[in-house]
Amino acid sequence: MTDTSMVRPREASKPRLLSVVVPAYNEQAVLEEFERRTRDALAALNQTYEIVFVNDGSTDETLALMLRLRQANPNITLVNLSRNFGKEIALTAGLDQASGDVIVVIDADLQDPPELIGDMLEQWRLGYDVVYAQRLSRDGESWFKQTTAAFFYRLMQKLGPVRIPANTGDFRLMSRRVVDALGGLREQHRFMKGLFAWVGFPQKAIQYHRDARFGGDSKWNYWKLWKLSLEGITSFSTFPLQVATYLGLLVAVLAFVFGLWTVVKTLLFGDPVQGFPTLMTAIAFLSGIQLVALGLIGEYLGRVFNETKRRPLYLIERVEPSAAAQQQLTAEPPPLRDVKTPAQRP
Ligand code: UDP
Ligand code: MG
């Protein structure tokens, strides 16, 4: 997928600061274990890091737990949102606050193993800007969810202008320039997988087995997944708007043929009053199509409406930066980025 001539090995052997961004909503059951495993994984790599916890308006003890963890581990940055904004936006808030030159996005529930960060960094060293984790298995997910997910990815590949890799979540490593690029995309309707694909840059997949949740419950039900798919399609494709046109054309042609046939039939055989069922079928069918077409237009119109309000994506109640991030912020001169754009190369 990636043009390999764009990929050049990096001079630096490791990032100056690695930010691990973690959106969390009611994750009290898993947070401590998550912090422990992530800390161990990064200690094994001997890597300077910060964990950016984004508390997405949790109603349980998540915030208190984060504060407690932060006291024990100065490498934790805490971003507390003013309410629940949903995962995609919590993720954006975390990316905006992350100060690392390399950023990893990961779920709090340990479905994405933090031990994989080392493998991701290896690919980063080879020169890739985005290293995303691709699931080989989906433990603890129903057959129905797996099938519908597969169908959705296929549909997106057909409809969208950018190819969204199948079986990937948000678990990925990104270089600073990719996160900066993402930061420039301020649309309200954020289908992150689509945005990740849209920014481009050399990307690389690494495979892993996705575990079942360590504890707590998934926040996704089928209705939410349906809405996410709708988001994905309407944010990246206008094809559904055209469906109405083609369907309308088809129905119009059929109706015309049907009309011709009626005229011929009447001329040949006369016209006893008949055809009430035909009439009802035609009316019902056409009303259905018209309502669907209207609804589709409504989906897009609603999104246009939301974008025109130009509200901020989220509101932050407070940020408590990690020691590492504070150092990075006050560092003089500003951190050199080890990624040179082709123009800067000698
Ligand atoms: N999440 C969030 N805000 C929400 C819902 C979820 O920040 O409104 C976080 C959640 O805490 C977890 C991640 O998003 O860290 C993925 O959520 P979940 O495990 O429920 O999704 P799944 O793994 O089932 O796709
Ligand atoms: Mg999960």
PDB file of C-alpha atoms in Angstrom, residues 133-339:
ATOM      1  CA  ALA A 133      -2.046  -3.071  14.660  1.00  0.00           C
ATOM      2  CA  GLN A 134      -4.136  -5.474  12.629  1.00  0.00           C
ATOM      3  CA  ARG A 135      -6.191  -8.080  14.453  1.00  0.00           C
ATOM      4  CA  LEU A 136      -5.725 -11.705  13.507  1.00  0.00           C
ATOM      5  CA  SER A 137      -8.428 -12.885  15.871  1.00  0.00           C
ATOM      6  CA  ARG A 138     -11.276 -11.252  17.675  1.00  0.00           C
ATOM      7  CA  ASP A 139     -11.627 -13.219  20.882  1.00  0.00           C
ATOM      8  CA  GLY A 140     -14.830 -12.659  22.770  1.00  0.00           C
ATOM      9  CA  GLU A 141     -16.723 -11.205  19.818  1.00  0.00           C
ATOM     10  CA  SER A 142     -19.819 -12.800  18.359  1.00  0.00           C
ATOM     11  CA  TRP A 143     -20.101 -14.266  14.879  1.00  0.00           C
ATOM     12  CA  PHE A 144     -22.633 -11.564  14.020  1.00  0.00           C
ATOM     13  CA  LYS A 145     -20.292  -8.742  15.013  1.00  0.00           C
ATOM     14  CA  GLN A 146     -17.431 -10.247  13.037  1.00  0.00           C
ATOM     15  CA  THR A 147     -19.530 -10.710   9.898  1.00  0.00           C
ATOM     16  CA  THR A 148     -21.063  -7.245   9.999  1.00  0.00           C
ATOM     17  CA  ALA A 149     -17.640  -5.715  10.619  1.00  0.00           C
ATOM     18  CA  ALA A 150     -16.190  -7.563   7.611  1.00  0.00           C
ATOM     19  CA  PHE A 151     -19.094  -6.401   5.459  1.00  0.00           C
ATOM     20  CA  PHE A 152     -18.596  -2.796   6.575  1.00  0.00           C
ATOM     21  CA  TYR A 153     -14.896  -2.767   5.653  1.00  0.00           C
ATOM     22  CA  ARG A 154     -15.676  -4.177   2.214  1.00  0.00           C
ATOM     23  CA  LEU A 155     -18.364  -1.549   1.678  1.00  0.00           C
ATOM     24  CA  MET A 156     -16.039   1.253   2.775  1.00  0.00           C
ATOM     25  CA  GLN A 157     -13.389   0.072   0.372  1.00  0.00           C
ATOM     26  CA  LYS A 158     -15.860   0.269  -2.482  1.00  0.00           C
ATOM     27  CA  LEU A 159     -17.359   3.625  -1.511  1.00  0.00           C
ATOM     28  CA  GLY A 160     -14.624   5.692   0.045  1.00  0.00           C
ATOM     29  CA  PRO A 161     -11.809   7.613  -1.618  1.00  0.00           C
ATOM     30  CA  VAL A 162      -9.275   6.250   0.866  1.00  0.00           C
ATOM     31  CA  ARG A 163      -8.649   2.621   1.661  1.00  0.00           C
ATOM     32  CA  ILE A 164      -9.372   1.815   5.281  1.00  0.00           C
ATOM     33  CA  PRO A 165      -7.431  -1.296   6.272  1.00  0.00           C
ATOM     34  CA  ALA A 166      -9.678  -4.115   7.503  1.00  0.00           C
ATOM     35  CA  ASN A 167      -9.578  -5.389  11.074  1.00  0.00           C
ATOM     36  CA  THR A 168      -7.774  -2.420  12.506  1.00  0.00           C
ATOM     37  CA  GLY A 169      -8.905  -0.420  15.480  1.00  0.00           C
ATOM     38  CA  ASP A 170      -7.447   2.770  16.791  1.00  0.00           C
ATOM     39  CA  PHE A 171      -4.424   0.968  18.258  1.00  0.00           C
ATOM     40  CA  ARG A 172      -1.487   2.464  16.378  1.00  0.00           C
ATOM     41  CA  LEU A 173       1.751   4.380  16.537  1.00  0.00           C
ATOM     42  CA  MET A 174       2.067   7.726  14.791  1.00  0.00           C
ATOM     43  CA  SER A 175       4.907  10.135  14.216  1.00  0.00           C
ATOM     44  CA  ARG A 176       4.615  13.779  15.220  1.00  0.00           C
ATOM     45  CA  ARG A 177       3.942  14.981  11.690  1.00  0.00           C
ATOM     46  CA  VAL A 178       1.002  12.618  11.350  1.00  0.00           C
ATOM     47  CA  VAL A 179      -0.492  13.750  14.664  1.00  0.00           C
ATOM     48  CA  ASP A 180       0.004  17.373  13.611  1.00  0.00           C
ATOM     49  CA  ALA A 181      -1.807  16.611  10.368  1.00  0.00           C
ATOM     50  CA  LEU A 182      -4.646  14.939  12.266  1.00  0.00           C
ATOM     51  CA  GLY A 183      -4.819  17.952  14.567  1.00  0.00           C
ATOM     52  CA  GLY A 184      -5.668  20.074  11.550  1.00  0.00           C
ATOM     53  CA  LEU A 185      -8.787  18.029  10.798  1.00  0.00           C
ATOM     54  CA  ARG A 186     -11.351  19.590  13.086  1.00  0.00           C
ATOM     55  CA  GLU A 187     -14.554  18.092  11.740  1.00  0.00           C
ATOM     56  CA  GLN A 188     -17.265  17.387  14.298  1.00  0.00           C
ATOM     57  CA  HIS A 189     -18.138  14.008  12.864  1.00  0.00           C
ATOM     58  CA  ARG A 190     -14.955  12.149  13.477  1.00  0.00           C
ATOM     59  CA  PHE A 191     -14.635   8.749  11.994  1.00  0.00           C
ATOM     60  CA  MET A 192     -11.084   8.240  13.231  1.00  0.00           C
ATOM     61  CA  LYS A 193     -10.260   5.193  11.133  1.00  0.00           C
ATOM     62  CA  GLY A 194     -11.156   7.230   8.067  1.00  0.00           C
ATOM     63  CA  LEU A 195      -9.129  10.232   9.216  1.00  0.00           C
ATOM     64  CA  PHE A 196      -6.125   8.026   9.978  1.00  0.00           C
ATOM     65  CA  ALA A 197      -6.277   6.668   6.440  1.00  0.00           C
ATOM     66  CA  TRP A 198      -6.907  10.086   4.920  1.00  0.00           C
ATOM     67  CA  VAL A 199      -3.672  11.682   6.178  1.00  0.00           C
ATOM     68  CA  GLY A 200      -1.546   9.092   4.376  1.00  0.00           C
ATOM     69  CA  PHE A 201       2.261   8.995   4.959  1.00  0.00           C
ATOM     70  CA  PRO A 202       4.135   5.669   4.961  1.00  0.00           C
ATOM     71  CA  GLN A 203       1.995   3.184   6.854  1.00  0.00           C
ATOM     72  CA  LYS A 204       2.736  -0.323   8.003  1.00  0.00           C
ATOM     73  CA  ALA A 205       0.585  -3.036   9.551  1.00  0.00           C
ATOM     74  CA  ILE A 206       1.721  -5.424  12.230  1.00  0.00           C
ATOM     75  CA  GLN A 207      -0.438  -8.400  13.182  1.00  0.00           C
ATOM     76  CA  TYR A 208      -1.620  -9.346  16.643  1.00  0.00           C
ATOM     77  CA  HIS A 209      -4.210 -11.383  18.480  1.00  0.00           C
ATOM     78  CA  ARG A 210      -6.850  -9.182  20.024  1.00  0.00           C
ATOM     79  CA  ASP A 211      -7.698 -10.379  23.513  1.00  0.00           C
ATOM     80  CA  ALA A 212     -11.058 -10.195  25.209  1.00  0.00           C
ATOM     81  CA  ARG A 213     -11.578  -7.286  27.586  1.00  0.00           C
ATOM     82  CA  PHE A 214      -9.589  -7.570  30.817  1.00  0.00           C
ATOM     83  CA  GLY A 215     -12.557  -6.317  32.848  1.00  0.00           C
ATOM     84  CA  GLY A 216     -15.603  -4.057  32.677  1.00  0.00           C
ATOM     85  CA  ASP A 217     -17.960  -3.872  29.702  1.00  0.00           C
ATOM     86  CA  SER A 218     -17.651  -2.771  26.096  1.00  0.00           C
ATOM     87  CA  LYS A 219     -19.383   0.555  25.507  1.00  0.00           C
ATOM     88  CA  TRP A 220     -20.434  -0.489  22.057  1.00  0.00           C
ATOM     89  CA  ASN A 221     -23.815  -1.953  21.339  1.00  0.00           C
ATOM     90  CA  TYR A 222     -25.167  -2.709  17.883  1.00  0.00           C
ATOM     91  CA  TRP A 223     -27.050   0.573  17.649  1.00  0.00           C
ATOM     92  CA  LYS A 224     -23.828   2.504  18.355  1.00  0.00           C
ATOM     93  CA  LEU A 225     -21.930   0.389  15.848  1.00  0.00           C
ATOM     94  CA  TRP A 226     -24.598   1.064  13.246  1.00  0.00           C
ATOM     95  CA  LYS A 227     -24.268   4.797  13.878  1.00  0.00           C
ATOM     96  CA  LEU A 228     -20.487   4.535  13.621  1.00  0.00           C
ATOM     97  CA  SER A 229     -20.772   2.784  10.251  1.00  0.00           C
ATOM     98  CA  LEU A 230     -23.151   5.476   9.062  1.00  0.00           C
ATOM     99  CA  GLU A 231     -20.625   8.051  10.244  1.00  0.00           C
ATOM    100  CA  GLY A 232     -17.876   6.277   8.358  1.00  0.00           C
ATOM    101  CA  ILE A 233     -19.811   6.180   5.115  1.00  0.00           C
ATOM    102  CA  THR A 234     -21.302   9.668   5.194  1.00  0.00           C
ATOM    103  CA  SER A 235     -18.008  11.255   6.266  1.00  0.00           C
ATOM    104  CA  PHE A 236     -16.059   9.746   3.419  1.00  0.00           C
ATOM    105  CA  SER A 237     -18.459   9.110   0.568  1.00  0.00           C
ATOM    106  CA  THR A 238     -21.267  10.944  -1.168  1.00  0.00           C
ATOM    107  CA  PHE A 239     -22.249   7.895  -3.155  1.00  0.00           C
ATOM    108  CA  PRO A 240     -25.442   7.266  -1.121  1.00  0.00           C
ATOM    109  CA  LEU A 241     -26.692  10.664  -2.276  1.00  0.00           C
ATOM    110  CA  GLN A 242     -26.423   9.443  -5.845  1.00  0.00           C
ATOM    111  CA  VAL A 243     -28.182   6.169  -5.143  1.00  0.00           C
ATOM    112  CA  ALA A 244     -31.490   8.060  -5.086  1.00  0.00           C
ATOM    113  CA  THR A 245     -30.827   9.379  -8.578  1.00  0.00           C
ATOM    114  CA  TYR A 246     -30.162   5.965 -10.078  1.00  0.00           C
ATOM    115  CA  LEU A 247     -32.998   4.304  -8.225  1.00  0.00           C
ATOM    116  CA  GLY A 248     -35.320   7.083  -9.354  1.00  0.00           C
ATOM    117  CA  LEU A 249     -34.213   6.667 -12.972  1.00  0.00           C
ATOM    118  CA  LEU A 250     -34.748   2.932 -12.821  1.00  0.00           C
ATOM    119  CA  VAL A 251     -38.221   3.282 -11.351  1.00  0.00           C
ATOM    120  CA  ALA A 252     -39.138   5.970 -13.876  1.00  0.00           C
ATOM    121  CA  VAL A 253     -38.095   3.755 -16.806  1.00  0.00           C
ATOM    122  CA  LEU A 254     -40.056   0.817 -15.377  1.00  0.00           C
ATOM    123  CA  ALA A 255     -43.094   3.066 -14.886  1.00  0.00           C
ATOM    124  CA  PHE A 256     -42.851   4.299 -18.478  1.00  0.00           C
ATOM    125  CA  VAL A 257     -42.721   0.769 -19.866  1.00  0.00           C
ATOM    126  CA  PHE A 258     -45.603  -0.186 -17.638  1.00  0.00           C
ATOM    127  CA  GLY A 259     -47.591   2.841 -18.925  1.00  0.00           C
ATOM    128  CA  LEU A 260     -46.945   1.883 -22.556  1.00  0.00           C
ATOM    129  CA  TRP A 261     -48.011  -1.641 -21.882  1.00  0.00           C
ATOM    130  CA  THR A 262     -51.264  -0.393 -20.248  1.00  0.00           C
ATOM    131  CA  VAL A 263     -52.090   1.759 -23.295  1.00  0.00           C
ATOM    132  CA  VAL A 264     -51.527  -1.124 -25.693  1.00  0.00           C
ATOM    133  CA  LYS A 265     -53.533  -3.468 -23.496  1.00  0.00           C
ATOM    134  CA  THR A 266     -56.440  -0.997 -23.259  1.00  0.00           C
ATOM    135  CA  LEU A 267     -56.517  -0.489 -27.027  1.00  0.00           C
ATOM    136  CA  LEU A 268     -56.530  -4.206 -27.675  1.00  0.00           C
ATOM    137  CA  PHE A 269     -58.767  -5.499 -24.913  1.00  0.00           C
ATOM    138  CA  GLY A 270     -60.745  -2.501 -23.618  1.00  0.00           C
ATOM    139  CA  ASP A 271     -60.606  -1.238 -20.036  1.00  0.00           C
ATOM    140  CA  PRO A 272     -62.738  -2.864 -17.375  1.00  0.00           C
ATOM    141  CA  VAL A 273     -61.996  -1.158 -14.000  1.00  0.00           C
ATOM    142  CA  GLN A 274     -59.136  -3.126 -12.593  1.00  0.00           C
ATOM    143  CA  GLY A 275     -55.675  -2.620 -11.279  1.00  0.00           C
ATOM    144  CA  PHE A 276     -56.286  -1.453  -7.725  1.00  0.00           C
ATOM    145  CA  PRO A 277     -53.558  -3.765  -6.318  1.00  0.00           C
ATOM    146  CA  THR A 278     -51.110  -2.568  -8.979  1.00  0.00           C
ATOM    147  CA  LEU A 279     -51.863   1.018  -8.036  1.00  0.00           C
ATOM    148  CA  MET A 280     -51.366   0.421  -4.340  1.00  0.00           C
ATOM    149  CA  THR A 281     -48.106  -1.442  -4.942  1.00  0.00           C
ATOM    150  CA  ALA A 282     -46.754   1.324  -7.125  1.00  0.00           C
ATOM    151  CA  ILE A 283     -47.695   4.035  -4.613  1.00  0.00           C
ATOM    152  CA  ALA A 284     -46.281   2.181  -1.643  1.00  0.00           C
ATOM    153  CA  PHE A 285     -43.086   1.293  -3.452  1.00  0.00           C
ATOM    154  CA  LEU A 286     -42.486   4.808  -4.666  1.00  0.00           C
ATOM    155  CA  SER A 287     -43.274   6.380  -1.282  1.00  0.00           C
ATOM    156  CA  GLY A 288     -40.767   4.040   0.291  1.00  0.00           C
ATOM    157  CA  ILE A 289     -38.051   4.998  -2.127  1.00  0.00           C
ATOM    158  CA  GLN A 290     -38.804   8.669  -1.703  1.00  0.00           C
ATOM    159  CA  LEU A 291     -38.622   8.454   2.064  1.00  0.00           C
ATOM    160  CA  VAL A 292     -35.299   6.621   1.917  1.00  0.00           C
ATOM    161  CA  ALA A 293     -33.902   9.223  -0.469  1.00  0.00           C
ATOM    162  CA  LEU A 294     -35.110  12.034   1.772  1.00  0.00           C
ATOM    163  CA  GLY A 295     -33.621  10.342   4.797  1.00  0.00           C
ATOM    164  CA  LEU A 296     -30.253  10.056   3.057  1.00  0.00           C
ATOM    165  CA  ILE A 297     -30.276  13.720   2.210  1.00  0.00           C
ATOM    166  CA  GLY A 298     -31.217  14.381   5.821  1.00  0.00           C
ATOM    167  CA  GLU A 299     -28.177  12.467   7.062  1.00  0.00           C
ATOM    168  CA  TYR A 300     -25.873  14.704   5.079  1.00  0.00           C
ATOM    169  CA  LEU A 301     -27.827  17.872   5.818  1.00  0.00           C
ATOM    170  CA  GLY A 302     -27.628  17.122   9.537  1.00  0.00           C
ATOM    171  CA  ARG A 303     -23.868  16.799   9.271  1.00  0.00           C
ATOM    172  CA  VAL A 304     -23.592  20.056   7.368  1.00  0.00           C
ATOM    173  CA  PHE A 305     -25.709  21.665  10.087  1.00  0.00           C
ATOM    174  CA  ASN A 306     -23.442  20.363  12.838  1.00  0.00           C
ATOM    175  CA  GLU A 307     -20.293  21.526  11.083  1.00  0.00           C
ATOM    176  CA  THR A 308     -21.617  25.041  10.478  1.00  0.00           C
ATOM    177  CA  LYS A 309     -22.060  25.599  14.211  1.00  0.00           C
ATOM    178  CA  ARG A 310     -18.295  25.484  14.555  1.00  0.00           C
ATOM    179  CA  ARG A 311     -18.339  24.470  18.165  1.00  0.00           C
ATOM    180  CA  PRO A 312     -15.131  23.338  19.811  1.00  0.00           C
ATOM    181  CA  LEU A 313     -14.808  19.560  19.630  1.00  0.00           C
ATOM    182  CA  TYR A 314     -14.542  19.180  23.398  1.00  0.00           C
ATOM    183  CA  LEU A 315     -14.119  21.139  26.608  1.00  0.00           C
ATOM    184  CA  ILE A 316     -11.396  20.375  29.090  1.00  0.00           C
ATOM    185  CA  GLU A 317     -12.031  20.595  32.810  1.00  0.00           C
ATOM    186  CA  ARG A 318      -8.329  20.366  33.643  1.00  0.00           C
ATOM    187  CA  VAL A 319      -4.993  19.099  32.421  1.00  0.00           C
ATOM    188  CA  GLU A 320      -2.289  17.816  34.716  1.00  0.00           C
ATOM    189  CA  PRO A 321       0.839  17.330  32.623  1.00  0.00           C
ATOM    190  CA  SER A 322       3.375  14.633  33.371  1.00  0.00           C
ATOM    191  CA  ALA A 323       6.875  15.558  34.502  1.00  0.00           C
ATOM    192  CA  ALA A 324       8.215  14.423  31.142  1.00  0.00           C
ATOM    193  CA  ALA A 325       5.737  16.566  29.236  1.00  0.00           C
ATOM    194  CA  GLN A 326       6.504  19.578  31.417  1.00  0.00           C
ATOM    195  CA  GLN A 327      10.189  19.179  30.649  1.00  0.00           C
ATOM    196  CA  GLN A 328       9.436  18.907  26.973  1.00  0.00           C
ATOM    197  CA  LEU A 329       7.313  22.055  27.134  1.00  0.00           C
ATOM    198  CA  THR A 330       9.999  24.127  28.820  1.00  0.00           C
ATOM    199  CA  ALA A 331      12.881  22.661  26.833  1.00  0.00           C
ATOM    200  CA  GLU A 332      14.996  25.291  25.032  1.00  0.00           C
ATOM    201  CA  PRO A 333      15.416  25.323  22.088  1.00  0.00           C
ATOM    202  CA  PRO A 334      12.196  23.607  20.938  1.00  0.00           C
ATOM    203  CA  PRO A 335      12.693  19.883  20.331  1.00  0.00           C
ATOM    204  CA  LEU A 336      14.316  18.984  17.055  1.00  0.00           C
ATOM    205  CA  ARG A 337      12.260  16.554  15.071  1.00  0.00           C
ATOM    206  CA  ASP A 338      14.251  13.767  13.619  1.00  0.00           C
ATOM    207  CA  VAL A 339      11.902  13.391  10.683  1.00  0.00           C
TER     208      VAL A 339
END
